[in-house]
Amino acid sequence: MTVLEKLREYANTDRVALINRDETLKYSELDRFSDIFALYLTERYPGDKTPVVIYGHKETLILPCIYGSLKAGRAYVPVDITVPEERVQQIIDDVSPKVFVDFYELNIETDAEVITQQKLKDFFAGNTELNVNVEDNCVKEDDLAYILFTSGSTGKPKGVPITCANIENLSRELMPWMETSEDGGVILNQISYSFDVSVVSLYMGVSRGMTLYTIDKDIQENMGELFNHLESSDCAIWVSTPSFAEICVPSARFNQSLLPKLEKFLFCGEILTHNLVDELFSRFPNTKVINTYGPTEATVLVTAVEVTKEMADDPLQIPIGYPLPEVTFRIVDVDGKSVPSGEQGELLIISDNVGPGYFKRPDLTEKAFFVDSETGKRGYHTGDICFERDGLYYYCGRMDNQIKIHGHRVEIEDIENNLAKCDNIVRAAVLPVYENEKITHLTAFVLLQKPDGLTSLKRAMKIKEELRETLPSYMIPRKILALDSFPLNTNGKVDKKELQKSL
Ligand code: AMP
């Protein structure tokens, strides 16, 4: 696997792989620690290939666990601390790991060996030179490299596995977009490892011998600290969702003098708005803005485009880009027929970057994935409504109830199903509230089983408290309103258009 070969290569240099607040990890340390972790897995569990679940956030020692799992031929399953314990339990039950690396010592029921942060420190404290045989043992071709769990419409997270071959393809195609004027340099490491855009730093950044500069959740929540970190980062490539850059925009400090070496903004994961592009063009005259698009199911991203002044001035939305060289797009109508250029339809991705399907969910896989009869390559129904003009693609919205809120992918039904499980609630409907092309928050309407005598405020607080047990905070509706009855449409389903009027 290219990233592991490169890791070994840079281990012979003085380069720094990771900066995490006051901690640094050199490539030589990352290589050695990941060898130790790989050796532990292969010796303790010979012949086993069960994925390793890693629960944490941006801890320095997560990196050796990721590359160590890959070196030992195991996929890793990163689960961020924003995921509540009950959902972590669901993931553990789904994966049935042999090894669970738990940085926060949760109360999880599992037969897996639990490895704490302290145990990892003990592992890595030894000074032995190991040199694990990476080539023979590491993940290869169709072996899974990682599984990411994303919001599922049933109310439980669903796993999206990605193979080694998928990542190798992406690396080949994305590398030209990662070029910078200096060898090495710094790349932002802000995105949670459980969100696939982090793959750009973890694989492409490391393959280029870059330094991953970590911006954790606590830093992001303190604007002063965030800007101090950005200032000292020396960052050359910024990788994030547009939402993270939008958090920075209100500060006048967010400009080229804060990040003088910044050559590229690489965005992915949600709509890139004209507002943000205009701000970045005026504040960062020396930095390119690159928009990319892609679903987790097709390995992070499948398009790229450098946003030009003409695109910024065009009233059309900012394009999501051109398909990467080995990616084929087809836009089809409801009958699956290709539509003419300029017409909207569902975007199908046909490419070797398309993953094998959902983890242990053949039913869902069959619905969304296919094999293209023309090319024999794997295909994926994105559910995204797009159109093409002059080879460029534009995103117009979703065919289903999947949304992006502050960069996070969420199935509305996931929230509704978990709301309906709350005490005294029989039915729930959740609506996204938009401002300037983007969702700012969610509002939920609920039908109570019996009157509860609570004020709206107290009831909403009680329900939110309950929801926190099952949902990450970004999925919790800001407003929760009880209704006496729900408006129904002719199919007898909740009429969301009617509800929309009461927002
Ligand atoms: P995820 O699997 O979390 O990366 O989410 C994938 C979905 O995010 C896509 O199917 C789109 O709906 C949306 N998305 C990703 N990138 C973009 C983009 N550049 N512009 C608009 N929507 C995007």
PDB file of N, CA and C in Angstrom, residues 381-419:
ATOM      1  N   HIS A 381     -25.441   4.643  -7.120  1.00  0.00           N
ATOM      2  CA  HIS A 381     -26.523   5.646  -7.236  1.00  0.00           C
ATOM      3  C   HIS A 381     -26.330   6.663  -6.120  1.00  0.00           C
ATOM      4  N   THR A 382     -25.957   7.890  -6.475  1.00  0.00           N
ATOM      5  CA  THR A 382     -25.620   8.854  -5.409  1.00  0.00           C
ATOM      6  C   THR A 382     -26.847   9.397  -4.691  1.00  0.00           C
ATOM      7  N   GLY A 383     -27.998   9.427  -5.384  1.00  0.00           N
ATOM      8  CA  GLY A 383     -29.160  10.104  -4.798  1.00  0.00           C
ATOM      9  C   GLY A 383     -29.028  11.619  -4.904  1.00  0.00           C
ATOM     10  N   ASP A 384     -27.962  12.086  -5.560  1.00  0.00           N
ATOM     11  CA  ASP A 384     -27.751  13.534  -5.747  1.00  0.00           C
ATOM     12  C   ASP A 384     -28.320  13.962  -7.092  1.00  0.00           C
ATOM     13  N   ILE A 385     -29.037  15.067  -7.085  1.00  0.00           N
ATOM     14  CA  ILE A 385     -29.567  15.615  -8.338  1.00  0.00           C
ATOM     15  C   ILE A 385     -28.524  16.590  -8.887  1.00  0.00           C
ATOM     16  N   CYS A 386     -28.095  16.329 -10.119  1.00  0.00           N
ATOM     17  CA  CYS A 386     -27.021  17.138 -10.717  1.00  0.00           C
ATOM     18  C   CYS A 386     -27.348  17.429 -12.171  1.00  0.00           C
ATOM     19  N   PHE A 387     -26.613  18.355 -12.763  1.00  0.00           N
ATOM     20  CA  PHE A 387     -26.625  18.488 -14.219  1.00  0.00           C
ATOM     21  C   PHE A 387     -25.216  18.801 -14.684  1.00  0.00           C
ATOM     22  N   GLU A 388     -25.021  18.587 -15.985  1.00  0.00           N
ATOM     23  CA  GLU A 388     -23.692  18.786 -16.565  1.00  0.00           C
ATOM     24  C   GLU A 388     -23.778  19.886 -17.610  1.00  0.00           C
ATOM     25  N   ARG A 389     -22.764  20.747 -17.664  1.00  0.00           N
ATOM     26  CA  ARG A 389     -22.684  21.754 -18.732  1.00  0.00           C
ATOM     27  C   ARG A 389     -21.215  21.924 -19.098  1.00  0.00           C
ATOM     28  N   ASP A 390     -20.882  21.789 -20.351  1.00  0.00           N
ATOM     29  CA  ASP A 390     -19.500  21.900 -20.846  1.00  0.00           C
ATOM     30  C   ASP A 390     -18.531  21.032 -20.038  1.00  0.00           C
ATOM     31  N   GLY A 391     -18.978  19.856 -19.676  1.00  0.00           N
ATOM     32  CA  GLY A 391     -18.087  18.920 -18.978  1.00  0.00           C
ATOM     33  C   GLY A 391     -18.010  19.145 -17.472  1.00  0.00           C
ATOM     34  N   LEU A 392     -18.567  20.282 -17.023  1.00  0.00           N
ATOM     35  CA  LEU A 392     -18.559  20.577 -15.589  1.00  0.00           C
ATOM     36  C   LEU A 392     -19.879  20.118 -14.970  1.00  0.00           C
ATOM     37  N   TYR A 393     -19.815  19.683 -13.713  1.00  0.00           N
ATOM     38  CA  TYR A 393     -21.025  19.189 -13.053  1.00  0.00           C
ATOM     39  C   TYR A 393     -21.470  20.148 -11.950  1.00  0.00           C
ATOM     40  N   TYR A 394     -22.781  20.229 -11.785  1.00  0.00           N
ATOM     41  CA  TYR A 394     -23.394  21.137 -10.806  1.00  0.00           C
ATOM     42  C   TYR A 394     -24.352  20.343  -9.930  1.00  0.00           C
ATOM     43  N   TYR A 395     -24.347  20.654  -8.633  1.00  0.00           N
ATOM     44  CA  TYR A 395     -25.180  19.932  -7.667  1.00  0.00           C
ATOM     45  C   TYR A 395     -26.445  20.743  -7.384  1.00  0.00           C
ATOM     46  N   CYS A 396     -27.599  20.051  -7.411  1.00  0.00           N
ATOM     47  CA  CYS A 396     -28.864  20.779  -7.210  1.00  0.00           C
ATOM     48  C   CYS A 396     -29.654  20.296  -5.995  1.00  0.00           C
ATOM     49  N   GLY A 397     -29.218  19.303  -5.286  1.00  0.00           N
ATOM     50  CA  GLY A 397     -29.972  18.844  -4.106  1.00  0.00           C
ATOM     51  C   GLY A 397     -30.080  17.331  -4.080  1.00  0.00           C
ATOM     52  N   ARG A 398     -30.905  16.831  -3.167  1.00  0.00           N
ATOM     53  CA  ARG A 398     -31.022  15.386  -2.966  1.00  0.00           C
ATOM     54  C   ARG A 398     -32.366  14.864  -3.436  1.00  0.00           C
ATOM     55  N   MET A 399     -32.403  13.568  -3.760  1.00  0.00           N
ATOM     56  CA  MET A 399     -33.663  12.922  -4.120  1.00  0.00           C
ATOM     57  C   MET A 399     -34.350  12.374  -2.864  1.00  0.00           C
ATOM     58  N   ASP A 400     -33.602  12.281  -1.755  1.00  0.00           N
ATOM     59  CA  ASP A 400     -34.166  11.660  -0.558  1.00  0.00           C
ATOM     60  C   ASP A 400     -34.056  12.623   0.621  1.00  0.00           C
ATOM     61  N   ASN A 401     -34.097  12.080   1.821  1.00  0.00           N
ATOM     62  CA  ASN A 401     -34.083  12.936   3.013  1.00  0.00           C
ATOM     63  C   ASN A 401     -32.708  13.019   3.665  1.00  0.00           C
ATOM     64  N   GLN A 402     -31.673  12.764   2.874  1.00  0.00           N
ATOM     65  CA  GLN A 402     -30.319  12.916   3.433  1.00  0.00           C
ATOM     66  C   GLN A 402     -29.946  14.398   3.364  1.00  0.00           C
ATOM     67  N   ILE A 403     -29.369  14.909   4.441  1.00  0.00           N
ATOM     68  CA  ILE A 403     -28.963  16.320   4.448  1.00  0.00           C
ATOM     69  C   ILE A 403     -27.517  16.449   4.914  1.00  0.00           C
ATOM     70  N   LYS A 404     -26.991  17.643   4.749  1.00  0.00           N
ATOM     71  CA  LYS A 404     -25.700  17.979   5.343  1.00  0.00           C
ATOM     72  C   LYS A 404     -25.945  19.113   6.325  1.00  0.00           C
ATOM     73  N   ILE A 405     -25.608  18.881   7.589  1.00  0.00           N
ATOM     74  CA  ILE A 405     -25.738  19.971   8.556  1.00  0.00           C
ATOM     75  C   ILE A 405     -24.366  20.251   9.153  1.00  0.00           C
ATOM     76  N   HIS A 406     -23.907  21.476   8.956  1.00  0.00           N
ATOM     77  CA  HIS A 406     -22.564  21.891   9.373  1.00  0.00           C
ATOM     78  C   HIS A 406     -21.523  20.858   8.940  1.00  0.00           C
ATOM     79  N   GLY A 407     -21.692  20.342   7.719  1.00  0.00           N
ATOM     80  CA  GLY A 407     -20.717  19.410   7.156  1.00  0.00           C
ATOM     81  C   GLY A 407     -20.980  17.952   7.492  1.00  0.00           C
ATOM     82  N   HIS A 408     -21.942  17.666   8.382  1.00  0.00           N
ATOM     83  CA  HIS A 408     -22.197  16.267   8.772  1.00  0.00           C
ATOM     84  C   HIS A 408     -23.332  15.677   7.942  1.00  0.00           C
ATOM     85  N   ARG A 409     -23.122  14.429   7.504  1.00  0.00           N
ATOM     86  CA  ARG A 409     -24.154  13.736   6.723  1.00  0.00           C
ATOM     87  C   ARG A 409     -25.178  13.102   7.665  1.00  0.00           C
ATOM     88  N   VAL A 410     -26.432  13.399   7.426  1.00  0.00           N
ATOM     89  CA  VAL A 410     -27.485  12.930   8.331  1.00  0.00           C
ATOM     90  C   VAL A 410     -28.698  12.480   7.519  1.00  0.00           C
ATOM     91  N   GLU A 411     -29.257  11.324   7.896  1.00  0.00           N
ATOM     92  CA  GLU A 411     -30.536  10.901   7.331  1.00  0.00           C
ATOM     93  C   GLU A 411     -31.600  11.427   8.285  1.00  0.00           C
ATOM     94  N   ILE A 412     -32.531  12.212   7.744  1.00  0.00           N
ATOM     95  CA  ILE A 412     -33.588  12.782   8.587  1.00  0.00           C
ATOM     96  C   ILE A 412     -34.342  11.672   9.343  1.00  0.00           C
ATOM     97  N   GLU A 413     -34.554  10.530   8.664  1.00  0.00           N
ATOM     98  CA  GLU A 413     -35.291   9.425   9.312  1.00  0.00           C
ATOM     99  C   GLU A 413     -34.541   8.888  10.532  1.00  0.00           C
ATOM    100  N   ASP A 414     -33.227   9.013  10.528  1.00  0.00           N
ATOM    101  CA  ASP A 414     -32.426   8.567  11.677  1.00  0.00           C
ATOM    102  C   ASP A 414     -32.869   9.345  12.922  1.00  0.00           C
ATOM    103  N   ILE A 415     -33.025  10.659  12.746  1.00  0.00           N
ATOM    104  CA  ILE A 415     -33.444  11.500  13.884  1.00  0.00           C
ATOM    105  C   ILE A 415     -34.900  11.187  14.235  1.00  0.00           C
ATOM    106  N   GLU A 416     -35.749  11.077  13.205  1.00  0.00           N
ATOM    107  CA  GLU A 416     -37.182  10.830  13.465  1.00  0.00           C
ATOM    108  C   GLU A 416     -37.384   9.504  14.199  1.00  0.00           C
ATOM    109  N   ASN A 417     -36.660   8.474  13.776  1.00  0.00           N
ATOM    110  CA  ASN A 417     -36.806   7.169  14.434  1.00  0.00           C
ATOM    111  C   ASN A 417     -36.350   7.215  15.882  1.00  0.00           C
ATOM    112  N   ASN A 418     -35.276   7.949  16.148  1.00  0.00           N
ATOM    113  CA  ASN A 418     -34.801   8.038  17.532  1.00  0.00           C
ATOM    114  C   ASN A 418     -35.699   8.934  18.378  1.00  0.00           C
ATOM    115  N   LEU A 419     -36.303   9.952  17.749  1.00  0.00           N
ATOM    116  CA  LEU A 419     -37.268  10.785  18.482  1.00  0.00           C
ATOM    117  C   LEU A 419     -38.493   9.945  18.868  1.00  0.00           C
TER     118      LEU A 419
END
